[in-house]
Tab-separated table of C-alpha atoms in Angstrom:
chain	number	residue	atom	x	y	z
L	1	MET	CA	124.412	104.163	126.186
L	2	SER	CA	125.321	107.840	125.968
L	3	THR	CA	126.044	110.512	123.414
L	4	ARG	CA	128.417	113.426	123.504
L	5	ALA	CA	126.563	115.605	120.994
L	6	ILE	CA	123.655	117.953	121.629
L	7	THR	CA	121.132	117.262	118.896
L	8	PHE	CA	117.883	119.122	118.311
L	9	TYR	CA	115.580	120.220	115.476
L	10	HIS	CA	115.898	123.774	114.208
L	11	ARG	CA	114.972	125.514	110.956
L	12	GLY	CA	114.019	122.370	109.089
L	13	ARG	CA	116.925	120.156	110.082
L	14	LEU	CA	118.625	118.374	112.926
L	15	VAL	CA	121.458	120.396	114.487
L	16	GLU	CA	124.344	118.567	116.131
L	17	LEU	CA	126.707	120.421	118.502
L	18	THR	CA	129.751	118.910	120.171
L	19	ASP	CA	131.538	121.906	121.584
L	20	ALA	CA	128.805	124.009	123.231
L	21	ALA	CA	129.565	125.032	126.800
L	22	PRO	CA	127.039	123.523	129.258
L	23	THR	CA	125.904	126.951	130.403
L	24	ARG	CA	125.678	128.530	126.965
L	25	THR	CA	122.142	129.814	126.637
L	26	VAL	CA	119.743	129.118	123.787
L	27	LEU	CA	119.611	132.877	123.152
L	28	GLN	CA	123.370	133.158	122.816
L	29	TRP	CA	123.447	130.302	120.326
L	30	LEU	CA	120.575	131.724	118.306
L	31	ARG	CA	121.991	135.186	117.937
L	32	GLU	CA	125.728	134.485	117.796
L	33	ASP	CA	125.967	131.105	116.084
L	34	ALA	CA	122.715	130.472	114.202
L	35	ARG	CA	122.390	134.155	113.251
L	36	CYS	CA	118.718	134.093	114.082
L	37	THR	CA	118.507	137.565	115.536
L	38	GLY	CA	114.753	137.950	115.632
L	39	THR	CA	114.878	136.694	119.204
L	40	LYS	CA	115.943	139.583	121.439
L	41	GLU	CA	117.713	139.983	124.734
L	42	GLY	CA	116.086	142.377	127.156
L	43	CYS	CA	116.445	141.625	130.858
L	44	ALA	CA	118.505	138.379	130.570
L	45	GLU	CA	116.638	136.943	133.572
L	46	GLY	CA	113.309	135.675	132.177
L	47	ASP	CA	111.176	138.698	133.078
L	48	CYS	CA	110.570	140.733	129.956
L	49	GLY	CA	109.731	138.023	127.420
L	50	ALA	CA	111.732	139.565	124.508
L	51	CYS	CA	113.593	136.246	124.228
L	52	THR	CA	110.482	134.052	124.096
L	53	VAL	CA	110.747	131.011	121.824
L	54	ILE	CA	108.825	127.752	121.531
L	55	VAL	CA	110.243	124.340	122.425
L	56	GLY	CA	108.543	121.189	121.134
L	57	GLU	CA	109.049	118.044	123.145
L	58	PRO	CA	108.043	114.611	121.813
L	59	ALA	CA	104.886	113.353	123.455
L	60	ARG	CA	102.480	110.482	123.133
L	61	GLY	CA	100.971	109.725	119.735
L	62	GLY	CA	104.004	111.084	117.892
L	63	ARG	CA	103.003	114.667	118.475
L	64	LEU	CA	105.018	117.589	119.810
L	65	GLU	CA	104.072	119.286	123.044
L	66	LEU	CA	104.700	123.005	122.554
L	67	GLN	CA	105.808	125.290	125.353
L	68	THR	CA	106.984	128.875	125.402
L	69	ILE	CA	110.241	129.341	127.215
L	70	ASN	CA	112.714	132.149	127.957
L	71	ALA	CA	115.750	131.538	125.722
L	72	CYS	CA	117.925	133.844	127.839
L	73	ILE	CA	118.083	131.452	130.797
L	74	ARG	CA	117.611	128.114	129.020
L	75	PHE	CA	120.888	126.206	128.762
L	76	LEU	CA	121.592	124.777	125.300
L	77	PRO	CA	122.165	121.145	126.364
L	78	THR	CA	118.580	120.987	127.660
L	79	LEU	CA	117.350	121.216	124.068
L	80	HIS	CA	118.735	117.766	123.319
L	81	GLY	CA	116.080	115.644	121.586
L	82	LYS	CA	113.629	118.552	121.209
L	83	ALA	CA	112.540	121.015	118.550
L	84	LEU	CA	113.267	124.758	118.675
L	85	PHE	CA	110.982	127.274	116.938
L	86	THR	CA	111.699	130.973	116.655
L	87	VAL	CA	110.139	133.967	114.985
L	88	GLU	CA	112.019	133.023	111.815
L	89	ASP	CA	109.996	129.788	111.674
L	90	VAL	CA	106.832	131.844	112.053
L	91	ARG	CA	107.854	133.943	109.058
L	92	ASP	CA	108.427	130.830	106.992
L	93	ALA	CA	105.092	129.282	108.091
L	94	GLY	CA	103.377	132.374	106.619
L	95	GLY	CA	103.960	130.898	103.177
L	96	ASN	CA	102.380	127.522	104.059
L	97	GLY	CA	105.771	126.006	104.769
L	98	VAL	CA	106.891	125.766	101.084
L	99	HIS	CA	110.089	127.702	100.622
L	100	PRO	CA	113.308	127.507	98.689
L	101	VAL	CA	116.370	126.546	100.648
L	102	GLY	CA	119.237	129.014	100.982
L	103	THR	CA	122.975	128.267	100.684
L	104	ASN	CA	123.175	127.733	104.439
L	105	GLY	CA	120.596	124.951	104.271
L	106	HIS	CA	117.904	126.941	106.018
L	107	PRO	CA	114.520	127.710	104.433
L	108	VAL	CA	114.276	131.142	102.777
L	109	GLY	CA	111.400	133.267	104.056
L	110	THR	CA	108.636	134.737	101.925
L	111	ASP	CA	106.877	138.063	101.895
L	112	GLU	CA	103.725	136.486	103.311
L	113	LEU	CA	102.906	136.835	106.957
L	114	HIS	CA	101.716	134.259	109.461
L	115	PRO	CA	98.189	134.984	110.854
L	116	VAL	CA	99.722	136.151	114.135
L	117	GLN	CA	102.045	138.565	112.369
L	118	ARG	CA	99.319	139.776	110.041
L	119	ALA	CA	97.012	140.393	113.012
L	120	MET	CA	99.693	142.365	114.815
L	121	VAL	CA	100.064	144.569	111.738
L	122	ASP	CA	96.340	144.975	111.185
L	123	CYS	CA	95.692	145.837	114.835
L	124	HIS	CA	98.718	148.112	115.258
L	125	GLY	CA	100.089	145.854	117.976
L	126	SER	CA	103.676	146.988	117.535
L	127	GLN	CA	105.345	150.355	117.876
L	128	CYS	CA	109.098	150.322	118.622
L	129	GLY	CA	109.056	146.598	117.785
L	130	PHE	CA	111.704	145.361	120.239
L	131	CYS	CA	109.244	143.347	122.225
L	132	THR	CA	107.206	142.181	119.183
L	133	PRO	CA	109.011	138.870	118.421
L	134	GLY	CA	108.418	137.686	121.979
L	135	PHE	CA	104.739	138.595	121.852
L	136	VAL	CA	104.449	136.885	118.489
L	137	MET	CA	105.886	133.661	119.894
L	138	SER	CA	103.538	133.622	122.868
L	139	LEU	CA	100.589	134.235	120.582
L	140	VAL	CA	101.780	131.532	118.141
L	141	ALA	CA	101.857	129.004	120.983
L	142	CYS	CA	98.248	129.991	121.755
L	143	TYR	CA	97.359	129.890	118.068
L	144	GLU	CA	98.780	126.379	117.645
L	145	ARG	CA	96.583	125.073	120.442
L	146	PHE	CA	93.340	126.579	119.104
L	147	ALA	CA	93.719	126.965	115.344
L	148	GLY	CA	91.138	124.980	113.406
L	149	LYS	CA	89.069	124.263	116.532
L	150	ARG	CA	85.561	125.509	117.227
L	151	ASN	CA	86.317	126.917	120.654
L	152	LYS	CA	88.657	129.890	120.772
L	153	PRO	CA	90.377	131.474	123.831
L	154	THR	CA	88.690	134.330	125.572
L	155	ARG	CA	90.293	137.746	125.738
L	156	GLN	CA	91.237	137.053	129.338
L	157	GLN	CA	92.871	133.740	128.383
L	158	ILE	CA	94.893	135.557	125.735
L	159	ALA	CA	95.954	138.074	128.338
L	160	ASP	CA	97.110	135.194	130.539
L	161	GLU	CA	99.094	133.790	127.588
L	162	ILE	CA	101.076	136.988	127.200
L	163	ALA	CA	101.506	137.693	130.935
L	164	GLY	CA	105.233	137.034	130.562
L	165	ASN	CA	105.725	139.631	127.807
L	166	LEU	CA	106.302	143.328	128.578
L	167	CYS	CA	105.459	146.169	126.229
L	168	ARG	CA	106.559	149.665	127.164
L	169	CYS	CA	105.073	151.736	124.347
L	170	THR	CA	102.039	150.360	122.498
L	171	GLY	CA	100.234	148.770	125.431
L	172	TYR	CA	98.283	145.572	125.612
L	173	ARG	CA	94.904	146.548	124.100
L	174	PRO	CA	95.929	146.312	120.404
L	175	ILE	CA	97.991	143.216	121.143
L	176	LEU	CA	94.938	141.552	122.678
L	177	ASP	CA	92.963	142.679	119.648
L	178	ALA	CA	95.527	140.872	117.506
L	179	GLY	CA	95.214	137.769	119.680
L	180	GLN	CA	91.564	137.633	118.765
L	181	ARG	CA	91.986	138.742	115.141
L	182	MET	CA	94.541	135.972	114.343
L	183	PHE	CA	91.848	133.290	114.497
L	184	GLU	CA	89.816	135.079	111.818
L	185	LEU	CA	92.548	134.631	109.191
L	186	PRO	CA	93.349	131.591	107.025
L	187	VAL	CA	94.957	128.832	109.109
L	188	LYS	CA	98.725	128.382	108.777
L	189	ARG	CA	100.742	126.137	111.080
L	190	LEU	CA	104.318	125.506	112.162
L	191	PRO	CA	106.056	122.488	110.587
L	192	LEU	CA	105.349	120.268	113.584
L	193	GLN	CA	104.992	116.997	111.714
L	194	ALA	CA	108.408	117.347	109.980
L	195	ALA	CA	109.998	118.173	113.350
L	196	ALA	CA	108.391	115.204	115.086
L	197	GLU	CA	109.479	112.826	112.307
L	198	ALA	CA	113.025	114.094	112.458
L	199	LEU	CA	113.219	113.704	116.222
L	200	ARG	CA	111.908	110.120	116.009
L	201	THR	CA	115.122	109.173	114.220
L	202	LEU	CA	117.203	110.057	117.258
L	203	PRO	CA	118.214	107.279	119.649
L	204	ARG	CA	117.208	107.787	123.290
L	205	ARG	CA	120.593	108.093	124.915
L	206	GLN	CA	121.936	109.782	127.998
L	207	LEU	CA	123.647	113.046	127.166
L	208	VAL	CA	127.170	113.353	128.629
L	209	LEU	CA	129.298	116.407	127.812
L	210	LYS	CA	132.962	116.772	128.756
L	211	LEU	CA	134.371	120.186	127.997
L	212	PRO	CA	137.288	122.332	129.157
L	213	SER	CA	136.189	124.719	131.901
L	214	ALA	CA	135.718	128.352	130.851
L	215	HIS	CA	136.593	129.401	134.411
L	216	GLN	CA	139.538	127.256	135.450
L	217	PRO	CA	142.328	126.242	133.025
L	218	GLY	CA	143.014	122.518	133.006
L	219	ARG	CA	139.652	121.559	134.511
L	220	THR	CA	137.036	119.500	132.677
L	221	ASP	CA	133.396	120.315	133.281
L	222	HIS	CA	130.695	117.677	132.853
L	223	PHE	CA	127.037	117.939	131.912
L	224	ILE	CA	125.190	114.708	132.639
L	225	ALA	CA	121.530	114.169	131.759
L	226	PRO	CA	120.389	110.762	133.096
L	227	ARG	CA	117.226	109.315	131.528
L	228	THR	CA	116.034	107.076	134.408
L	229	LEU	CA	115.528	107.558	138.121
L	230	LYS	CA	118.018	104.771	138.810
L	231	ASP	CA	120.665	106.439	136.673
L	232	LEU	CA	120.039	109.773	138.312
L	233	ALA	CA	120.437	108.283	141.785
L	234	ARG	CA	123.693	106.666	140.645
L	235	ALA	CA	124.959	109.881	139.071
L	236	ARG	CA	124.096	111.896	142.200
L	237	LEU	CA	126.169	109.540	144.357
L	238	GLU	CA	129.039	109.622	141.900
L	239	TRP	CA	128.883	113.400	141.531
L	240	PRO	CA	127.619	114.691	144.959
L	241	HIS	CA	129.380	118.029	144.411
L	242	ALA	CA	127.707	118.620	141.052
L	243	ARG	CA	125.013	121.277	140.649
L	244	LEU	CA	121.552	119.756	140.222
L	245	LEU	CA	119.756	121.500	137.361
L	246	ALA	CA	116.028	121.384	136.669
L	247	GLY	CA	114.397	124.401	134.921
L	248	ALA	CA	117.296	126.866	135.426
L	249	THR	CA	114.763	129.630	136.223
L	250	ASP	CA	116.978	130.474	139.252
L	251	ILE	CA	120.319	128.955	138.286
L	252	GLY	CA	120.192	130.655	134.885
L	253	LEU	CA	120.384	134.026	136.681
L	254	TRP	CA	123.459	132.867	138.617
L	255	VAL	CA	125.235	132.529	135.317
L	256	ASN	CA	123.776	135.598	133.530
L	257	LYS	CA	123.779	138.081	136.410
L	258	GLN	CA	126.379	136.812	138.855
L	259	MET	CA	128.785	135.174	136.402
L	260	ARG	CA	129.030	132.152	138.680
L	261	ASP	CA	131.011	129.064	137.851
L	262	LEU	CA	128.650	126.075	138.073
L	263	GLY	CA	131.259	123.398	137.456
L	264	ASP	CA	129.787	119.971	136.921
L	265	ILE	CA	126.053	119.735	136.253
L	266	VAL	CA	123.556	116.877	136.641
L	267	TYR	CA	120.336	117.636	134.740
L	268	VAL	CA	117.087	116.031	135.974
L	269	GLY	CA	114.855	117.138	133.109
L	270	GLU	CA	115.189	113.941	131.079
L	271	VAL	CA	114.051	111.567	133.851
L	272	THR	CA	110.574	110.425	132.898
L	273	GLU	CA	109.732	109.114	136.361
L	274	LEU	CA	110.384	112.548	137.875
L	275	LYS	CA	107.903	114.211	135.502
L	276	ARG	CA	104.925	112.063	136.434
L	277	ILE	CA	101.936	113.310	138.373
L	278	THR	CA	99.743	110.510	139.722
L	279	ALA	CA	96.827	110.187	142.106
L	280	ARG	CA	96.400	106.791	143.773
L	281	ASP	CA	96.128	105.223	147.215
L	282	GLY	CA	94.828	108.530	148.591
L	283	VAL	CA	97.923	110.528	147.561
L	284	LEU	CA	98.628	113.048	144.815
L	285	SER	CA	102.276	112.482	143.893
L	286	ILE	CA	104.067	115.245	142.031
L	287	GLY	CA	107.416	114.247	140.550
L	288	ALA	CA	110.183	116.669	141.316
L	289	ALA	CA	110.786	117.402	137.605
L	290	ALA	CA	107.093	118.019	136.797
L	291	SER	CA	106.791	121.557	135.482
L	292	LEU	CA	105.261	124.252	137.619
L	293	GLU	CA	102.511	124.573	135.029
L	294	GLN	CA	101.570	120.894	135.278
L	295	ALA	CA	101.920	120.732	139.050
L	296	TRP	CA	99.843	123.809	139.728
L	297	ALA	CA	97.212	122.580	137.215
L	298	ALA	CA	96.980	119.303	139.191
L	299	LEU	CA	96.497	121.183	142.436
L	300	ALA	CA	93.974	123.636	140.978
L	301	GLN	CA	92.017	120.783	139.463
L	302	ARG	CA	91.337	119.536	142.959
L	303	ALA	CA	91.112	123.005	144.582
L	304	PRO	CA	89.822	125.540	142.063
L	305	SER	CA	90.492	128.252	144.625
L	306	LEU	CA	94.165	127.888	143.745
L	307	THR	CA	93.655	128.959	140.119
L	308	GLU	CA	94.566	132.598	140.683
L	309	ALA	CA	97.701	131.705	142.625
L	310	TRP	CA	98.600	129.353	139.720
L	311	LEU	CA	98.172	132.045	137.044
L	312	ARG	CA	100.053	134.617	139.046
L	313	PHE	CA	103.030	132.366	139.752
L	314	ALA	CA	105.626	133.985	137.512
L	315	SER	CA	104.808	133.817	133.751
L	316	PRO	CA	103.832	130.992	131.386
L	317	PRO	CA	107.407	130.586	130.024
L	318	ILE	CA	108.796	130.382	133.563
L	319	ARG	CA	106.106	127.945	134.633
L	320	HIS	CA	106.866	125.789	131.604
L	321	MET	CA	110.600	125.652	132.432
L	322	GLY	CA	110.571	125.668	136.264
L	323	THR	CA	109.653	122.672	138.387
L	324	MET	CA	107.739	122.454	141.610
L	325	GLY	CA	110.440	120.215	143.003
L	326	GLY	CA	113.073	122.841	142.208
L	327	ASN	CA	110.937	125.607	143.701
L	328	VAL	CA	110.557	123.613	146.931
L	329	ALA	CA	114.232	122.511	147.095
L	330	ASN	CA	115.359	126.078	146.481
L	331	GLY	CA	113.691	126.981	149.743
L	332	SER	CA	113.169	130.679	149.087
L	333	PRO	CA	111.042	132.304	151.807
L	334	ILE	CA	109.062	134.028	149.020
L	335	GLY	CA	108.504	130.899	146.918
L	336	ASP	CA	104.764	130.472	146.305
L	337	SER	CA	104.643	126.684	146.113
L	338	ALA	CA	105.748	125.826	149.639
L	339	PRO	CA	102.983	127.683	151.541
L	340	VAL	CA	100.254	125.891	149.608
L	341	LEU	CA	101.924	122.495	149.914
L	342	ILE	CA	102.527	122.881	153.614
L	343	ALA	CA	98.890	123.959	154.103
L	344	LEU	CA	97.968	120.694	152.368
L	345	ASP	CA	100.143	118.667	154.797
L	346	ALA	CA	102.483	117.627	151.939
L	347	GLN	CA	105.439	115.351	152.483
L	348	ILE	CA	108.662	115.501	150.543
L	349	VAL	CA	110.311	112.331	149.243
L	350	LEU	CA	114.100	112.418	149.341
L	351	ARG	CA	116.213	109.904	147.433
L	352	ARG	CA	119.800	108.791	147.993
L	353	GLY	CA	120.920	105.807	145.998
L	354	GLU	CA	118.328	103.113	146.618
L	355	ARG	CA	117.060	104.694	149.806
L	356	ALA	CA	113.966	106.948	149.855
L	357	ARG	CA	112.833	108.817	152.979
L	358	ARG	CA	109.860	111.006	153.632
L	359	LEU	CA	109.370	113.946	155.981
L	360	PRO	CA	106.731	116.634	156.339
L	361	LEU	CA	107.565	119.562	154.053
L	362	ALA	CA	106.997	121.875	157.040
L	363	GLU	CA	110.101	120.268	158.672
L	364	PHE	CA	112.289	120.384	155.539
L	365	TYR	CA	113.475	123.981	155.986
L	366	VAL	CA	116.058	124.695	158.674
L	367	ASP	CA	117.004	128.354	158.042
L	368	TYR	CA	117.255	130.818	155.217
L	369	MET	CA	117.976	128.802	152.047
L	370	VAL	CA	119.079	125.843	154.252
L	371	ASN	CA	117.277	122.504	154.159
L	372	ARG	CA	117.643	118.910	155.345
L	373	LEU	CA	119.034	117.421	152.112
L	374	GLU	CA	121.995	115.128	152.771
L	375	ARG	CA	125.084	114.832	150.559
L	376	GLY	CA	124.236	112.788	147.477
L	377	GLU	CA	120.462	113.192	148.081
L	378	PHE	CA	117.863	114.820	145.827
L	379	VAL	CA	114.126	115.546	145.833
L	380	GLN	CA	112.231	112.717	144.162
L	381	ALA	CA	108.595	113.740	144.674
L	382	ILE	CA	106.109	115.769	146.663
L	383	GLU	CA	103.122	113.837	148.119
L	384	VAL	CA	99.845	115.512	149.023
L	385	PRO	CA	97.104	113.593	150.845
L	386	LEU	CA	93.966	113.807	148.710
L	387	SER	CA	91.880	114.145	151.878
L	388	ALA	CA	93.422	117.582	152.446
L	389	PHE	CA	91.494	118.946	149.465
L	390	GLU	CA	88.212	118.246	151.240
L	391	SER	CA	88.666	121.231	153.563
L	392	PRO	CA	88.221	124.897	152.499
L	393	LEU	CA	91.551	126.132	151.127
L	394	ARG	CA	92.641	129.527	149.875
L	395	ALA	CA	95.899	131.112	148.665
L	396	TYR	CA	96.477	134.885	148.524
L	397	LYS	CA	99.387	136.675	146.937
L	398	ILE	CA	100.340	140.290	147.644
L	399	SER	CA	102.816	141.866	145.201
L	400	LYS	CA	103.427	145.239	143.575
L	401	ARG	CA	102.359	143.936	140.158
L	402	PHE	CA	99.433	141.638	139.650
L	403	ASP	CA	101.160	139.404	137.097
L	404	SER	CA	104.709	138.040	137.071
L	405	ASP	CA	105.947	139.536	140.316
L	406	ILE	CA	107.600	138.289	143.485
L	407	SER	CA	105.435	138.072	146.569
L	408	ALA	CA	105.732	140.540	149.398
L	409	VAL	CA	103.399	138.296	151.393
L	410	PHE	CA	101.864	134.963	150.434
L	411	VAL	CA	99.468	133.053	152.621
L	412	ALA	CA	97.902	129.640	152.199
L	413	ALA	CA	95.112	128.853	154.686
L	414	ARG	CA	93.032	125.738	155.241
L	415	VAL	CA	90.423	125.050	157.898
L	416	ARG	CA	88.392	121.968	158.784
L	417	LEU	CA	85.161	122.673	160.596
L	418	ASP	CA	82.826	120.528	162.675
L	419	GLY	CA	79.687	122.571	162.466
L	420	ASP	CA	81.087	126.018	163.291
L	421	VAL	CA	83.969	124.726	165.461
L	422	VAL	CA	87.524	124.667	164.110
L	423	ARG	CA	88.868	121.106	164.351
L	424	ASP	CA	91.993	121.592	162.236
L	425	VAL	CA	93.686	124.633	160.778
L	426	ARG	CA	96.735	125.680	158.746
L	427	PHE	CA	97.934	129.286	158.372
L	428	VAL	CA	101.137	129.229	156.285
L	429	PHE	CA	103.026	132.334	155.310
L	430	GLY	CA	105.749	133.232	152.806
L	431	GLY	CA	107.609	136.542	152.933
L	432	MET	CA	107.227	136.842	156.726
L	433	ALA	CA	110.342	135.017	157.975
L	434	ALA	CA	113.637	133.428	156.864
L	435	THR	CA	111.642	130.388	155.696
L	436	VAL	CA	108.135	129.595	154.686
L	437	LYS	CA	106.439	128.608	157.961
L	438	ARG	CA	103.177	128.059	159.751
L	439	ALA	CA	101.816	130.555	162.265
L	440	PRO	CA	101.405	128.440	165.427
L	441	ALA	CA	100.121	131.186	167.716
L	442	ALA	CA	97.543	132.284	165.192
L	443	GLU	CA	96.472	128.693	164.668
L	444	ARG	CA	96.062	128.142	168.437
L	445	ALA	CA	93.895	131.266	168.643
L	446	VAL	CA	91.195	129.589	166.522
L	447	LEU	CA	91.673	125.849	167.140
L	448	GLY	CA	88.742	124.455	169.050
L	449	GLN	CA	86.914	127.763	168.843
L	450	SER	CA	83.862	128.863	166.950
L	451	TRP	CA	84.805	130.027	163.467
L	452	ASN	CA	83.690	133.626	163.946
L	453	GLU	CA	84.989	137.161	163.661
L	454	ALA	CA	86.247	137.292	167.250
L	455	ALA	CA	88.398	134.186	166.726
L	456	VAL	CA	89.882	135.568	163.515
L	457	GLU	CA	90.704	138.867	165.242
L	458	ARG	CA	92.562	136.930	167.914
L	459	ALA	CA	94.482	135.063	165.224
L	460	ALA	CA	95.401	138.295	163.419
L	461	ALA	CA	96.694	139.797	166.658
L	462	ALA	CA	98.693	136.648	167.403
L	463	LEU	CA	100.672	137.025	164.153
L	464	ALA	CA	102.987	139.443	165.976
L	465	GLN	CA	104.060	136.486	168.167
L	466	ASP	CA	104.711	134.272	165.142
L	467	PHE	CA	106.626	136.690	162.941
L	468	GLN	CA	109.002	139.582	163.069
L	469	PRO	CA	109.174	140.373	159.356
L	470	LEU	CA	111.843	142.515	157.804
L	471	THR	CA	111.571	145.697	155.818
L	472	ASP	CA	112.861	145.592	152.269
L	473	LEU	CA	112.144	147.015	148.801
L	474	ARG	CA	108.913	144.970	148.511
L	475	ALA	CA	107.255	145.962	151.763
L	476	SER	CA	107.826	147.276	155.273
L	477	ALA	CA	107.591	145.078	158.348
L	478	HIS	CA	104.521	147.018	159.484
L	479	TYR	CA	102.811	146.514	156.135
L	480	ARG	CA	103.579	142.794	156.103
L	481	LEU	CA	102.015	142.248	159.545
L	482	ARG	CA	99.019	144.417	158.669
L	483	VAL	CA	98.317	142.717	155.350
L	484	ALA	CA	98.867	139.255	156.839
L	485	GLY	CA	96.119	139.910	159.348
L	486	ASN	CA	93.852	141.303	156.622
L	487	LEU	CA	94.347	138.138	154.575
L	488	LEU	CA	93.222	136.020	157.556
L	489	ARG	CA	90.125	138.192	157.737
L	490	ARG	CA	89.483	137.672	154.068
L	491	PHE	CA	89.883	133.920	154.530
L	492	TRP	CA	87.207	134.002	157.203
L	493	LEU	CA	84.906	136.095	155.055
L	494	GLU	CA	85.162	133.482	152.286
L	495	THR	CA	84.751	130.444	154.512
L	496	ARG	CA	82.455	131.553	157.386
L	497	THR	CA	79.500	129.211	157.955
L	498	ARG	CA	76.917	131.929	157.304
L	499	ASP	CA	76.790	134.168	154.263
L	500	ALA	CA	80.295	133.314	153.011
L	501	LEU	CA	81.365	135.847	150.394
L	502	PRO	CA	82.031	134.693	146.844
L	503	PRO	CA	85.483	135.452	145.349
L	504	HIS	CA	84.262	138.418	143.277
L	505	ALA	CA	83.058	140.139	146.454
L	506	VAL	CA	86.507	140.137	148.092
L	507	THR	CA	88.788	141.233	145.230
L	508	VAL	CA	89.183	144.422	143.248
L	509	TRP	CA	90.605	142.512	140.268
L	510	ALA	CA	87.960	141.791	137.610
L	511	ARG	CA	88.757	138.621	135.723
L	512	ALA	CA	85.523	138.658	133.768
L	513	GLU	CA	85.626	139.216	130.016
L	514	MET	CA	87.983	142.138	129.306
L	515	THR	CA	86.814	144.977	127.111
C-alpha cells in the first residue's frame, strides 16, 4: 500500500500536500507557503542554526521523540508521518496551549511567553534577534527533555545543546544564563499529546510521489520511501539510477548551493530495520539509517574516550538528521566516522536484492569519493566486533573551531598490549590522503616493540612514508604531518603502561563546569 500525499502535523492540525517538489525544503515551505516566518534562513547549509526547528517522530509508548533539525536542508517529503514544531508553536505554548483559532485554522498566539522566551528576555540573550528563533528552538528541545524533572542539565550540557547555533553579536554567556533560568519558571510544554494522537490516525503506508521535473520538461521525478528492508532492496534494483537519500546533510547542499538536479530519489529514512542498533553474538550492529547521534552514543557507551569526538561531530541538528551509514558511504576523506570504525576493525554490510555481502571497511574505499558499491547495491549496516572495545582507543580531531567544524586532521588509534609489548595496533587517519586510511609504516614501527617513547617517535617519523598530504584552506601539508605525529605522541602519553596521563592533562579545553 502506498500514498501520494505528504502528511504531517503542524500548528494543531494534519497538513496534506500533494504537489510539493521532492527537494523542496521544510524552510521554503514554512516561509513561503505556511507563512511561518519566525524560522530564518542564514547559511542555507546547516551551519548557522537560524533555521532550527523541532521534528517529533512517533516512538514506543505513544510518545513523540523530539529532535532539532536544520529546516534549510531537510526535504519536505521526509516529514511524512511526523510532527513539525516551530517558534510559532513555542509562542502558543506560552499561554498553556489554550488559544482561539484564527480564520486560517491555526491557533492565535497570546501575549504570554514560553519559559525559554521569557528567560531569553530576562537574561538579555538577544540583540539583533536574527539568530534568536534558532536558539529558542534548541533550548526548547532541551527544556522538553528536562522540564518537571529533578535533574537539570549542567551549563556545559546546555552549551553542547546550542553548539549548532551561531550568534554574532550578543555572545553565548547570556544565552547560557537563559538556558539555566528557563527551568526556574513555571512549566509550560509543547502540545505533544495532541500531535501524537493526530499522527496515530495515519495509516503506515509507503510514500510515493510522482511529479513533473523542475529541471527537464516532460520528465517525471519520483520520490519513493520504502518502509521495509525488503521493499528498499526491491526499489533499489528497480531504480538503480535513483539517488539514495538518508539525512540530506550533504545532498541538501547539492540542491541549495549547487542547484543540482537529483532526479529520482529513494529515501531510506522510513526503513525500521535500518535504524536498529543491536549488540549480540559479539557484534555491535549499526543500521545504515541509524542517526549519527544514536550511532556515536552506542560507540561512546562502550568506549567513553570517544565522547569528545561524538560531541564535536558537526552539531546536534546535523547529528539528528545525518546517518552513520550515509557518512561512511559518502566516503569523504575528512569524514569523522570512518577512522574510528576502521580502528575498531568494522565491517560494512552491503545489500543487493536478497544478497548481502561483507567486507572490511578499510577495503571499501578505492579512491577519492569512490567505493566498492555495485549497481543496485546499498549499505545495510556497519558491524563492529565488541572485542575491539577491550583495547585502549582514542580519537582526536584537529579543526579551526572546536565545535561544528570540519577536520583538518582526524586520527583514531587503538593498541593491544601484552605487558608492555605491542601485539596489535591501528593508526587510522582522516584528512591526510584521498581516502581515510591506516598508516601501515607507522604501525610496523611499533608492532612487536615495547610501547615506549622511542617506538612512538619511530612511528611519527614513518608517517612521511604513509602520507603525502595536500595543502588547502584548512591546513598545510607540513602542519598536517606535524600534528599527526603529535597526536601519536599524545596517544602514547595517554596509554603508556607507566604513569599514563589522564585526559585533562593532555588538552587545553576545559570541559568542567563553565562559569
